[in-house]
CSV table of C-alpha atoms and ligand atoms in Angstrom, one decimal:
chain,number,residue,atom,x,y,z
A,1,UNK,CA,66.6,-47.6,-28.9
A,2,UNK,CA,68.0,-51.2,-29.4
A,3,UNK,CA,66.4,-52.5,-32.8
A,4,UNK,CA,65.4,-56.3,-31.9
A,5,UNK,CA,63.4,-57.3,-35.5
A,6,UNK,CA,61.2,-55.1,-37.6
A,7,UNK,CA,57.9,-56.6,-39.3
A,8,UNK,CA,56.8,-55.8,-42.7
A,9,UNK,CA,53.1,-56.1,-44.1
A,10,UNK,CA,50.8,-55.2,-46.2
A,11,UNK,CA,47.5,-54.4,-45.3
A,12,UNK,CA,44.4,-53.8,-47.9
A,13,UNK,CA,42.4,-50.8,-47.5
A,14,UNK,CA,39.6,-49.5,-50.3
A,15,UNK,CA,39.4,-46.2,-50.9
A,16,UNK,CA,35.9,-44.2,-50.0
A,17,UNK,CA,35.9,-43.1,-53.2
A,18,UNK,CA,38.6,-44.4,-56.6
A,19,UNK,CA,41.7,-41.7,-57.1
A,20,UNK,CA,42.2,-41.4,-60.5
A,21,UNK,CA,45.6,-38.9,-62.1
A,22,UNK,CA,46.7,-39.0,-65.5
A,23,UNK,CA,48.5,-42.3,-64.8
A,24,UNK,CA,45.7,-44.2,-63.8
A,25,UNK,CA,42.6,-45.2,-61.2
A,26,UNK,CA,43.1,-46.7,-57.7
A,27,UNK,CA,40.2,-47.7,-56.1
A,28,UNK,CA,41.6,-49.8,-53.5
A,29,UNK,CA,45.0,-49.0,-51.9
A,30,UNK,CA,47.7,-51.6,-51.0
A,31,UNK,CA,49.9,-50.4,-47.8
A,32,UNK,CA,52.9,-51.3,-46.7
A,33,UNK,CA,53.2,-50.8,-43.1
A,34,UNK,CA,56.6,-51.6,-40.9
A,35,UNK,CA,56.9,-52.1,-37.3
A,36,UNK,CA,60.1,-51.5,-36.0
A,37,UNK,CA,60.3,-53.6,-32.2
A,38,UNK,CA,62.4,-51.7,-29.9
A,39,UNK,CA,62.4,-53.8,-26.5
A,40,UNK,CA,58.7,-52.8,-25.7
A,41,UNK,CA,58.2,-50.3,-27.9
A,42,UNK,CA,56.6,-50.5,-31.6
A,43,UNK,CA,57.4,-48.0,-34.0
A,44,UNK,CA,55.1,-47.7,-37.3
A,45,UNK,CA,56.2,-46.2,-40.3
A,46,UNK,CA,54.1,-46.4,-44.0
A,47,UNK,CA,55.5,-46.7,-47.0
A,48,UNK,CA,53.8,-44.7,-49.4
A,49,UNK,CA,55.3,-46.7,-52.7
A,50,UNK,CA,52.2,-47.4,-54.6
A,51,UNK,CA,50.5,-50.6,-56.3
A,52,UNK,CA,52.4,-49.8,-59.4
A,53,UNK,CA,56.0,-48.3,-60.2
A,54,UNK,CA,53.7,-45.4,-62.5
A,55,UNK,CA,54.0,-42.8,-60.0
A,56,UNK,CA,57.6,-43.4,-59.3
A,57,UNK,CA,59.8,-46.3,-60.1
A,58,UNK,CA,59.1,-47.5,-56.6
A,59,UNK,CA,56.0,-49.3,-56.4
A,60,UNK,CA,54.9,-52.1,-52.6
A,61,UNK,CA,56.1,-55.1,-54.2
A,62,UNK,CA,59.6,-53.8,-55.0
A,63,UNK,CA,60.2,-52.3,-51.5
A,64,UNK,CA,58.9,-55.4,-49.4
A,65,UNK,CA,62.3,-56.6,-51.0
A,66,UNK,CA,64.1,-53.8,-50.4
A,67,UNK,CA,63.1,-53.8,-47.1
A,68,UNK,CA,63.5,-57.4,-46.2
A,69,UNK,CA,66.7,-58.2,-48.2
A,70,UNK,CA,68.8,-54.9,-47.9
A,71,UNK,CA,67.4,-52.3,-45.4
A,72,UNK,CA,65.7,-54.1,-42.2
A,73,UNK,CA,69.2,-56.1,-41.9
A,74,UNK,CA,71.0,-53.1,-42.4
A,75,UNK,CA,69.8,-51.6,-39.0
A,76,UNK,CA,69.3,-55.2,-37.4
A,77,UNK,CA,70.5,-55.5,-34.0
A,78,UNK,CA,72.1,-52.2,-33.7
A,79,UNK,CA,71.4,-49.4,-30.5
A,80,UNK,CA,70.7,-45.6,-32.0
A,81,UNK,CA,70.1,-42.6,-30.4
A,82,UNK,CA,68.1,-41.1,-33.4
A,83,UNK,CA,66.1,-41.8,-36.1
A,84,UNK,CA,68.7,-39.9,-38.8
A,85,UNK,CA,71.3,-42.5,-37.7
A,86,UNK,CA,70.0,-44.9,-39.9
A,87,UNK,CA,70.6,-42.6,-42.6
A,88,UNK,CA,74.5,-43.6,-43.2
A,89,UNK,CA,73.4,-47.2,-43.0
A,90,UNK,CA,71.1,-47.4,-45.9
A,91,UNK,CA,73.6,-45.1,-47.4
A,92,UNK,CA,74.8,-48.6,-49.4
A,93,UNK,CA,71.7,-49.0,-51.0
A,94,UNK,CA,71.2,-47.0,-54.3
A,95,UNK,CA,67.4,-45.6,-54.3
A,96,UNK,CA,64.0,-46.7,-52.7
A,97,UNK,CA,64.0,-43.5,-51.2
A,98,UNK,CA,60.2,-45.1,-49.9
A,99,UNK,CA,61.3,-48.3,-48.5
A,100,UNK,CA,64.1,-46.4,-46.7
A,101,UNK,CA,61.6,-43.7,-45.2
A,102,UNK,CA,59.5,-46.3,-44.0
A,103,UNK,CA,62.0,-47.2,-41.3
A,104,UNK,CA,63.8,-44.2,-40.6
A,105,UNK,CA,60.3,-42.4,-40.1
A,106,UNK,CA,59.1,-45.3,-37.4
A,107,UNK,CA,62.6,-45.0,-36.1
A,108,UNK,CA,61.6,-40.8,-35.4
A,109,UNK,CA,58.7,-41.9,-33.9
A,110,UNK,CA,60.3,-44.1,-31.6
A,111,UNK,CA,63.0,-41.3,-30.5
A,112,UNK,CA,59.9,-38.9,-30.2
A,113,UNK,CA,58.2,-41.7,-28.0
A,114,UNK,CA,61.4,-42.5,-26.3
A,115,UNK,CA,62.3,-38.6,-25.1
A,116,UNK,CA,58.7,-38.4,-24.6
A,117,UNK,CA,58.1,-35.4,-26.8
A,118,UNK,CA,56.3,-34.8,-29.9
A,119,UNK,CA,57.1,-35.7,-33.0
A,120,UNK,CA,56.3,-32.1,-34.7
A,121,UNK,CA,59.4,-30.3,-32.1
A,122,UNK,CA,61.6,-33.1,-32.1
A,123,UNK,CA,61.6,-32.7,-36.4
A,124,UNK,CA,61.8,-28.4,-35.6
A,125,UNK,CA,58.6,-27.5,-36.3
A,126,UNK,CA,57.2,-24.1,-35.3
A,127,UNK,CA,53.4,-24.8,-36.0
A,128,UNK,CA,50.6,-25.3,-33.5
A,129,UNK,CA,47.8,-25.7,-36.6
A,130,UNK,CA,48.8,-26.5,-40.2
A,131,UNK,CA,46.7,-25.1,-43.1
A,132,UNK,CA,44.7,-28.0,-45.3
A,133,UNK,CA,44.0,-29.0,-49.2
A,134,UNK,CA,42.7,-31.2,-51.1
A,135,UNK,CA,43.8,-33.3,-54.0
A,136,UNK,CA,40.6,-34.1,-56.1
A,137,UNK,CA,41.3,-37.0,-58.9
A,138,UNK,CA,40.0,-37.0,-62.5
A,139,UNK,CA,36.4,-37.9,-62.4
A,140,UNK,CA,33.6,-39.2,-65.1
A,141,UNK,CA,32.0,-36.1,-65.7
A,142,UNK,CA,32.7,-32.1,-65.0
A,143,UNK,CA,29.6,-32.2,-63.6
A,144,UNK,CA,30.9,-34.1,-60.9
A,145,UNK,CA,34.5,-32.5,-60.3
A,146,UNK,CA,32.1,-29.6,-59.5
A,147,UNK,CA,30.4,-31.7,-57.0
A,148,UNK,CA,33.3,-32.4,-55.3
A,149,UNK,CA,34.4,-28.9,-54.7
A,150,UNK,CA,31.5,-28.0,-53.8
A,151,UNK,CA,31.4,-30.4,-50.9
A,152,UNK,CA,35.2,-29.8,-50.0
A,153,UNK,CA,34.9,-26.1,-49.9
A,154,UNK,CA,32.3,-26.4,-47.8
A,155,UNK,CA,33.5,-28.5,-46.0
A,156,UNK,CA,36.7,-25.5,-45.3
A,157,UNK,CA,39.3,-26.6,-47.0
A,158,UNK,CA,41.9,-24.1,-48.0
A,159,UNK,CA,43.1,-24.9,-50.8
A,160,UNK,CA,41.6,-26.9,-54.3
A,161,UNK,CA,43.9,-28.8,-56.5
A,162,UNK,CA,42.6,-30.9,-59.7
A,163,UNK,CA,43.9,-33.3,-61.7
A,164,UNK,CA,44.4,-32.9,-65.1
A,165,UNK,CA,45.7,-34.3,-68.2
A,166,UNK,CA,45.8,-33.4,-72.1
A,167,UNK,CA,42.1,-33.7,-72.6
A,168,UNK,CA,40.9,-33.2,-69.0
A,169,UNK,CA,42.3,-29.7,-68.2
A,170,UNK,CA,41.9,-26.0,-69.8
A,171,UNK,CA,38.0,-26.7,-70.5
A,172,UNK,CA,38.1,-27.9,-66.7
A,173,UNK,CA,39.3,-24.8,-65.5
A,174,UNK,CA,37.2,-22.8,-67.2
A,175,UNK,CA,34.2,-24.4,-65.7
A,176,UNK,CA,35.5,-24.6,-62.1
A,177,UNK,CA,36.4,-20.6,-62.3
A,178,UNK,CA,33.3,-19.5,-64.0
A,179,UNK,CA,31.5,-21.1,-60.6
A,180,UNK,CA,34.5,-19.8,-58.2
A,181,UNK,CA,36.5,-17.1,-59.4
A,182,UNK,CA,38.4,-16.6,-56.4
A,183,UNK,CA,39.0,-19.5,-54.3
A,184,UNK,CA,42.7,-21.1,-53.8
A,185,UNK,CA,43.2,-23.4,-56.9
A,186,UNK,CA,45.8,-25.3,-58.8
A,187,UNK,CA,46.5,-28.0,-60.8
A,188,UNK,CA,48.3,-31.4,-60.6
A,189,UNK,CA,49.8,-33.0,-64.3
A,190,UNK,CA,52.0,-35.5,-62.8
A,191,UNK,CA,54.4,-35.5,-65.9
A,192,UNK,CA,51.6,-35.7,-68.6
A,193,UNK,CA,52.7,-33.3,-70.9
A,194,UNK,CA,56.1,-32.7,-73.1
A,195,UNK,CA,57.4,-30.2,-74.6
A,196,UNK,CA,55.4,-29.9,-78.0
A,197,UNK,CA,52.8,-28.5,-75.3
A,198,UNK,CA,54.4,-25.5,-74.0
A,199,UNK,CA,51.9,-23.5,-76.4
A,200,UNK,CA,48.8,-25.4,-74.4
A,201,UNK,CA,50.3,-25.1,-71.0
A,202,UNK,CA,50.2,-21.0,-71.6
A,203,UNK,CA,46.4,-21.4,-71.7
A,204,UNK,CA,46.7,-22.5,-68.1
A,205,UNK,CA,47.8,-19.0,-67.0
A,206,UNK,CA,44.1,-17.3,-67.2
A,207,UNK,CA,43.2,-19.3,-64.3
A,208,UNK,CA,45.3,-17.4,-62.4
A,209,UNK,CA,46.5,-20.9,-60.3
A,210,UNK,CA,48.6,-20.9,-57.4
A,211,UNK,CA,50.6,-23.6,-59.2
A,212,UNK,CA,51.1,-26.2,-61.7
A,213,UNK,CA,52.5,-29.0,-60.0
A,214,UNK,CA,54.6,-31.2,-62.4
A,215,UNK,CA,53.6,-30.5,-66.2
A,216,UNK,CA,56.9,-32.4,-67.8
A,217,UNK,CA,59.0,-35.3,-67.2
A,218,UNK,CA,59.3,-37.1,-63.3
A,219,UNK,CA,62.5,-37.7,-63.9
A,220,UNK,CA,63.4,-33.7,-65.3
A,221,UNK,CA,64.3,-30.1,-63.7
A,222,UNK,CA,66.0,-28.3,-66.7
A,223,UNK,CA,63.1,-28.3,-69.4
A,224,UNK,CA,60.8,-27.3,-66.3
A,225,UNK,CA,63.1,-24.1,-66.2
A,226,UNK,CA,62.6,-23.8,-69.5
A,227,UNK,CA,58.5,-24.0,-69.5
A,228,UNK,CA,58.7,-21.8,-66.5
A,229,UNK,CA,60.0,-19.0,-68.4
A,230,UNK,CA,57.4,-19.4,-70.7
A,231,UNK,CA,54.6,-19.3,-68.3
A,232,UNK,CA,53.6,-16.7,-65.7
A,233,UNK,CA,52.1,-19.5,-63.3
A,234,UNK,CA,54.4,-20.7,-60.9
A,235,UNK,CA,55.4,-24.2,-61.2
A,236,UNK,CA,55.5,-26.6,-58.3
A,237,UNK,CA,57.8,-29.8,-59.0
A,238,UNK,CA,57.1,-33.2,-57.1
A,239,UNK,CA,58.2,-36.3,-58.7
A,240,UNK,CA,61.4,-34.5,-59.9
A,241,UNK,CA,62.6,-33.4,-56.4
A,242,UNK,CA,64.3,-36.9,-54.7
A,243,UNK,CA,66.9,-34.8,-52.6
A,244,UNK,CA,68.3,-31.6,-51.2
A,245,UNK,CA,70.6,-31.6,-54.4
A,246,UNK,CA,67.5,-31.7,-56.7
A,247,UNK,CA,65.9,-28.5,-54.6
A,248,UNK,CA,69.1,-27.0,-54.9
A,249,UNK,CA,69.6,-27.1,-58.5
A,250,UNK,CA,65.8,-26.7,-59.3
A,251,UNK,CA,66.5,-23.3,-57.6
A,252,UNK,CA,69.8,-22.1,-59.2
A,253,UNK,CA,67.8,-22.8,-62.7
A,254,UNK,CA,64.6,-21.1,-61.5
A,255,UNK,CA,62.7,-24.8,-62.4
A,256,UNK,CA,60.1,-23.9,-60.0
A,257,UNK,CA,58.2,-21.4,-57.6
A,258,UNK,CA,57.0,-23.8,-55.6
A,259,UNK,CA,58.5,-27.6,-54.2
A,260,UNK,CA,55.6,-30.3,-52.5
A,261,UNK,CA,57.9,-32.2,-50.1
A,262,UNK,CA,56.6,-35.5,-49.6
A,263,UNK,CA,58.5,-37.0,-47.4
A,264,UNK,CA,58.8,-40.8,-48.5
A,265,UNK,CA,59.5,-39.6,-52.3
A,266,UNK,CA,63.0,-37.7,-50.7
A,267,UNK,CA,63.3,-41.0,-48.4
A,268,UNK,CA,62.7,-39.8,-45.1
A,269,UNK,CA,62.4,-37.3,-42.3
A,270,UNK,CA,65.9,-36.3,-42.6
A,271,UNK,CA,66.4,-35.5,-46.5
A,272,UNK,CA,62.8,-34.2,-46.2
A,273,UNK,CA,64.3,-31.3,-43.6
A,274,UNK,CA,67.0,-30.4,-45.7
A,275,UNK,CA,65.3,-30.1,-48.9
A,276,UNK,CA,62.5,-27.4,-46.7
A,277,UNK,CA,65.6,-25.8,-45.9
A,278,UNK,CA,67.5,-25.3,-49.2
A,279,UNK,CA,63.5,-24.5,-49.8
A,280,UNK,CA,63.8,-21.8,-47.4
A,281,UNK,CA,67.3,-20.4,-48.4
A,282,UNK,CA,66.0,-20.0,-52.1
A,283,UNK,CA,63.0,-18.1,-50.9
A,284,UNK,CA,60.1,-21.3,-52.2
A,285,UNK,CA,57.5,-21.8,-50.3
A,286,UNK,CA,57.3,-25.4,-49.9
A,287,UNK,CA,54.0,-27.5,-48.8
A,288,UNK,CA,53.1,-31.5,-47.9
A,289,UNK,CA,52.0,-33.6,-50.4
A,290,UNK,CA,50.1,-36.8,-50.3
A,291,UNK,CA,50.0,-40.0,-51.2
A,292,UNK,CA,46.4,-41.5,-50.1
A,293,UNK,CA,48.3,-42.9,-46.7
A,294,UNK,CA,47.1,-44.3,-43.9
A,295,UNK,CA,47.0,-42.8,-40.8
A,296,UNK,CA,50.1,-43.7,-40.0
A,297,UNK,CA,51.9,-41.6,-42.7
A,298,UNK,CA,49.5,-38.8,-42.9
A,299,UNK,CA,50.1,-38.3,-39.1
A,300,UNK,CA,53.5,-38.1,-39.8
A,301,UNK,CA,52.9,-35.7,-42.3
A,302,UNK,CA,50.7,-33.3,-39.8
A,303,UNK,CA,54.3,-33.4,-37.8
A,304,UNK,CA,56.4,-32.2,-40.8
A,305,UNK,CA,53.8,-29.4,-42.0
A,306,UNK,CA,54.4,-27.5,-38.7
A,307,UNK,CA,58.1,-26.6,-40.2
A,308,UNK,CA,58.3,-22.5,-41.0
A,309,UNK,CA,58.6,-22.9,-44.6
A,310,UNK,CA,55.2,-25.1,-45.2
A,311,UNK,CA,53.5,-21.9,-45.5
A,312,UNK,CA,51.0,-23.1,-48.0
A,313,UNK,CA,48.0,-25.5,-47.6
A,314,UNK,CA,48.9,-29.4,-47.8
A,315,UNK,CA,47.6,-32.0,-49.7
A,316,UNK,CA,46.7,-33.4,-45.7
A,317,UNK,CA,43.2,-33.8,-45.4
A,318,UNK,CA,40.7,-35.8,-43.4
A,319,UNK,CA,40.8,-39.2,-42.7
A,320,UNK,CA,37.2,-39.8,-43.5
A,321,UNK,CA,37.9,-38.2,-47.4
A,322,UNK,CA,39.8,-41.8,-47.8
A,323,UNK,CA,38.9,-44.5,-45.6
A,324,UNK,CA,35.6,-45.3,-44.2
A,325,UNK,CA,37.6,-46.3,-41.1
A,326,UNK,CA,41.0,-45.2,-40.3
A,327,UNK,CA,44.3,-47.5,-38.6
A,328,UNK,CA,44.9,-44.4,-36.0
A,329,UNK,CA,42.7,-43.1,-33.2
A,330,UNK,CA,41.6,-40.5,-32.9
A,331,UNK,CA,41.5,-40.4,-36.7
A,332,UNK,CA,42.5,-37.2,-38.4
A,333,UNK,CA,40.1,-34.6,-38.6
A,334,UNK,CA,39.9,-31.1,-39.8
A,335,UNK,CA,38.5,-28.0,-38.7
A,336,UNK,CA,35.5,-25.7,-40.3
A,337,UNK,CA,38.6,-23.4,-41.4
A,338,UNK,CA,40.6,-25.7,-43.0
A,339,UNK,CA,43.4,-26.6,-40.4
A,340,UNK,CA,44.7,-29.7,-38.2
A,341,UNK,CA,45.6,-29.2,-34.6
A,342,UNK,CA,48.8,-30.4,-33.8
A,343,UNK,CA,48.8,-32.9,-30.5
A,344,UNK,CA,51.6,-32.5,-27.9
A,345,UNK,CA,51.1,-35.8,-27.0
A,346,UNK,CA,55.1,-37.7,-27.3
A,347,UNK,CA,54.9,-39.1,-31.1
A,348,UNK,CA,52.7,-38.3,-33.4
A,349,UNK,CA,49.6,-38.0,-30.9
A,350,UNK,CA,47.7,-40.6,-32.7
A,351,UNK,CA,47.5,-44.2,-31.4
A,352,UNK,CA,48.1,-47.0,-34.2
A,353,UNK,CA,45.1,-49.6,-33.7
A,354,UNK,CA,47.2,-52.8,-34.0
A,355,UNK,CA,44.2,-55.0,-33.5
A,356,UNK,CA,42.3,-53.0,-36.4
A,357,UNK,CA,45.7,-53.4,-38.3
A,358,UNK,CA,45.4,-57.3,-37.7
A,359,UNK,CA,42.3,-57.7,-39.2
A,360,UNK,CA,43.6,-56.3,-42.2
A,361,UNK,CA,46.8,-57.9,-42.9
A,362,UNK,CA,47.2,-60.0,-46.0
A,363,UNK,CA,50.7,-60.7,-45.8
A,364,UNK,CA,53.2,-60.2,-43.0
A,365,UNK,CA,57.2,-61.1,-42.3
A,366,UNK,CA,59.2,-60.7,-39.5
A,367,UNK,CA,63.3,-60.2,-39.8
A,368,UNK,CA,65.0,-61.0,-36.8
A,369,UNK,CA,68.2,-60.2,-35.0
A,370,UNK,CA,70.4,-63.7,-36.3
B,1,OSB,O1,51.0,-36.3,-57.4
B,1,OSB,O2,50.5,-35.6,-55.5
B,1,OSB,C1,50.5,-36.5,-56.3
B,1,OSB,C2,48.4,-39.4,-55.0
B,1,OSB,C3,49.1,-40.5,-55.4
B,1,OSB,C4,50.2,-40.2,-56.1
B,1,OSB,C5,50.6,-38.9,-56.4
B,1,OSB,C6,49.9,-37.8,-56.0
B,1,OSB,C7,48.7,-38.1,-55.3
B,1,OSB,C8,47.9,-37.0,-54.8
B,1,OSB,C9,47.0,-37.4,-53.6
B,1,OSB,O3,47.7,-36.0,-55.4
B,1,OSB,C10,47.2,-36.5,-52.4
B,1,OSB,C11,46.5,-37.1,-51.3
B,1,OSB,O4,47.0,-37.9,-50.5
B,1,OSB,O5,45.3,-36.7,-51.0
B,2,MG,MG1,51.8,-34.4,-57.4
């Protein structure tokens, strides 16, 4: 695939309902979509950097730089066989794991199209159905949280994980067990505690959760090994896990029992399959987080849960749990048990509505070959 320009936009999308975690409320996302043009063929690829750099340090107006000034030339012009070839050409540029994903994923897609087979064998996946969670953000009231597990259980999901925070969390738990003592359920800090609450954090272990994703520090793996000896929970690190190397020593220490791969927060497909397999040599179970994407990452996410090691339930739901209507078609739906089918359509199996797309854009830029 000969790369002839690649446009960047952003499109505006609000959220069915806000997202809130313990560093802050979204209630209408910002996306950064990329189209890579590869004589004839468009490639799409999301990236999931947020409105702000408080998740990460990446955040959409940051990458559209990256991404304009450093990584679209980068590729510009050139012929590749694969999508990981770009890989050693962004090699230059330190960081923005997202920005970088955001090509090298369209550029997967494009070799999937291309060799006209789908995306979820061409990344190695074994897979026909993955297994389906939800994320449910902080809310006003318990009364509500409630609510909203109510509706998702119902609705099949597999797997329950919360938000919490110092002041929205053991009393949470409490209430959510006393109504469902048994059901799939963990929770989701992102970095909001330190270590002056190890004692609080051993209050979590009653619940008898699958996980605690992320308690300390984004940027931390050794004081995680640290808490994890303290606690009988497993932990499950996200922010903290950028690479393979990060997996690797977040095993050796015994940091975690669990990693979420996200697959623009390692920087693409590539990193993303070796950090599931250093996963998978080290005995963790891995699973695919989220980051309230469009259907153009989330299908890309479907593809990557289908690898052996994503034996737990996702944070990949249905489309209709975010947007009221989604930029793929069909848009992503999931069954009364909790799972996606995978397609074995070439690509992802969705089709990106570029006229729907259109309507949405706000800002758009084309870098050219020259
Ligand atoms: O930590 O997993 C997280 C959303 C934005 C930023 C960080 C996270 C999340 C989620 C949402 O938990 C997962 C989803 O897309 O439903
Ligand atoms: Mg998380």
């Amino acid at each position: 695939m000969k790369i002839e320009a690649i446009t960047l936009r952003e499109i505006r999308m609000p959220l069915v309902h806000f997202f809130e975690t313990s560093f802050g409320r979204t209630y209408e996302r910002r996306i950064l979509l990329v189209t890579v043009h590869c004589q004839g063929l468009n490639a799409w690829g999301e990236c999931v950097a947020g409105e702000d750099p408080f998740y990460s340090d990446e955040w959409i107006d940051g990458a559209w730089l990256a991404l304009k000034d450093y990584l679209a030339p980068a590729v510009m012009g050139r012929k590749l066989e694969a999508g990981r070839e770009c890989v050693p050409l962004f090699a230059r540029v330190r960081g923005h794991r997202m920005a970088k994903a955001a090509i090298e994923n369209a550029l997967w897609d494009a070799e999937a199209r291309e060799t006209g087979q789908p995306l979820w064998k061409l990344l190695g996946g074994t897979r026909r159905e993955i297994a389906c969670g939800v994320s449910i953000g902080i809310q006003d009231t318990v009364e509500q949280l409630l609510e909203k597990i109510a509706t998702e259980l119902a609705a099949g999901y597999q797997r329950i994980k919360v938000k919490v925070k110092p002041g929205w969390d053991v009393k949470v738990l409490e209430r959510i067990r006393q109504k469902w003592p048994d059901i799939l359920l963990s929770c989701d800090a992102n970095s909001a505690y330190t270590l002056d609450d190890v004692a609080h954090l051993k209050h979590f272990d009653q619940f008898k959760l699958l996980m605690i994703e992320q308690p300390l520090f984004n940027d931390d793996i050794y004081l995680h090994a640290r808490v994890q000896r303290e606690l009988k929970t497993r932990i499950c690190l996200d922010e903290s896990i950028r690479n393979a190397r990060d997996a690797e020593m977040a095993a050796e220490l015994h940091a975690c029992g669990i990693v979420n791969i996200k697959v623009g927060r390692v920087g693409g497909f590539s990193e993303a399959l070796r950090v599931h397999d250093i996963c998978q040599l080290h005995q963790i179970p891995v699973w695919c987080g989220g980051m309230l994407e469009s259907g153009v990452g989330r299908a890309q996410n479907i593809a990557l849960s289908t690898l052996n090691n994503f034996s737990l339930p996702g944070d990949v739901s249905a489309s209709k749990r975010y947007w009221k209507e989604d930029i793929i078609e069909p848009e992503v739906t999931v069954s009364a048990k909790g799972t996606i089918k995978v397609s074995d359509e070439p690509g992802t199996g969705y089709r990106v509505r570029e006229d729907l797309i259109e309507k949405l854009t706000v800002r758009k830029e084309t870098v050219r070959n020259g």
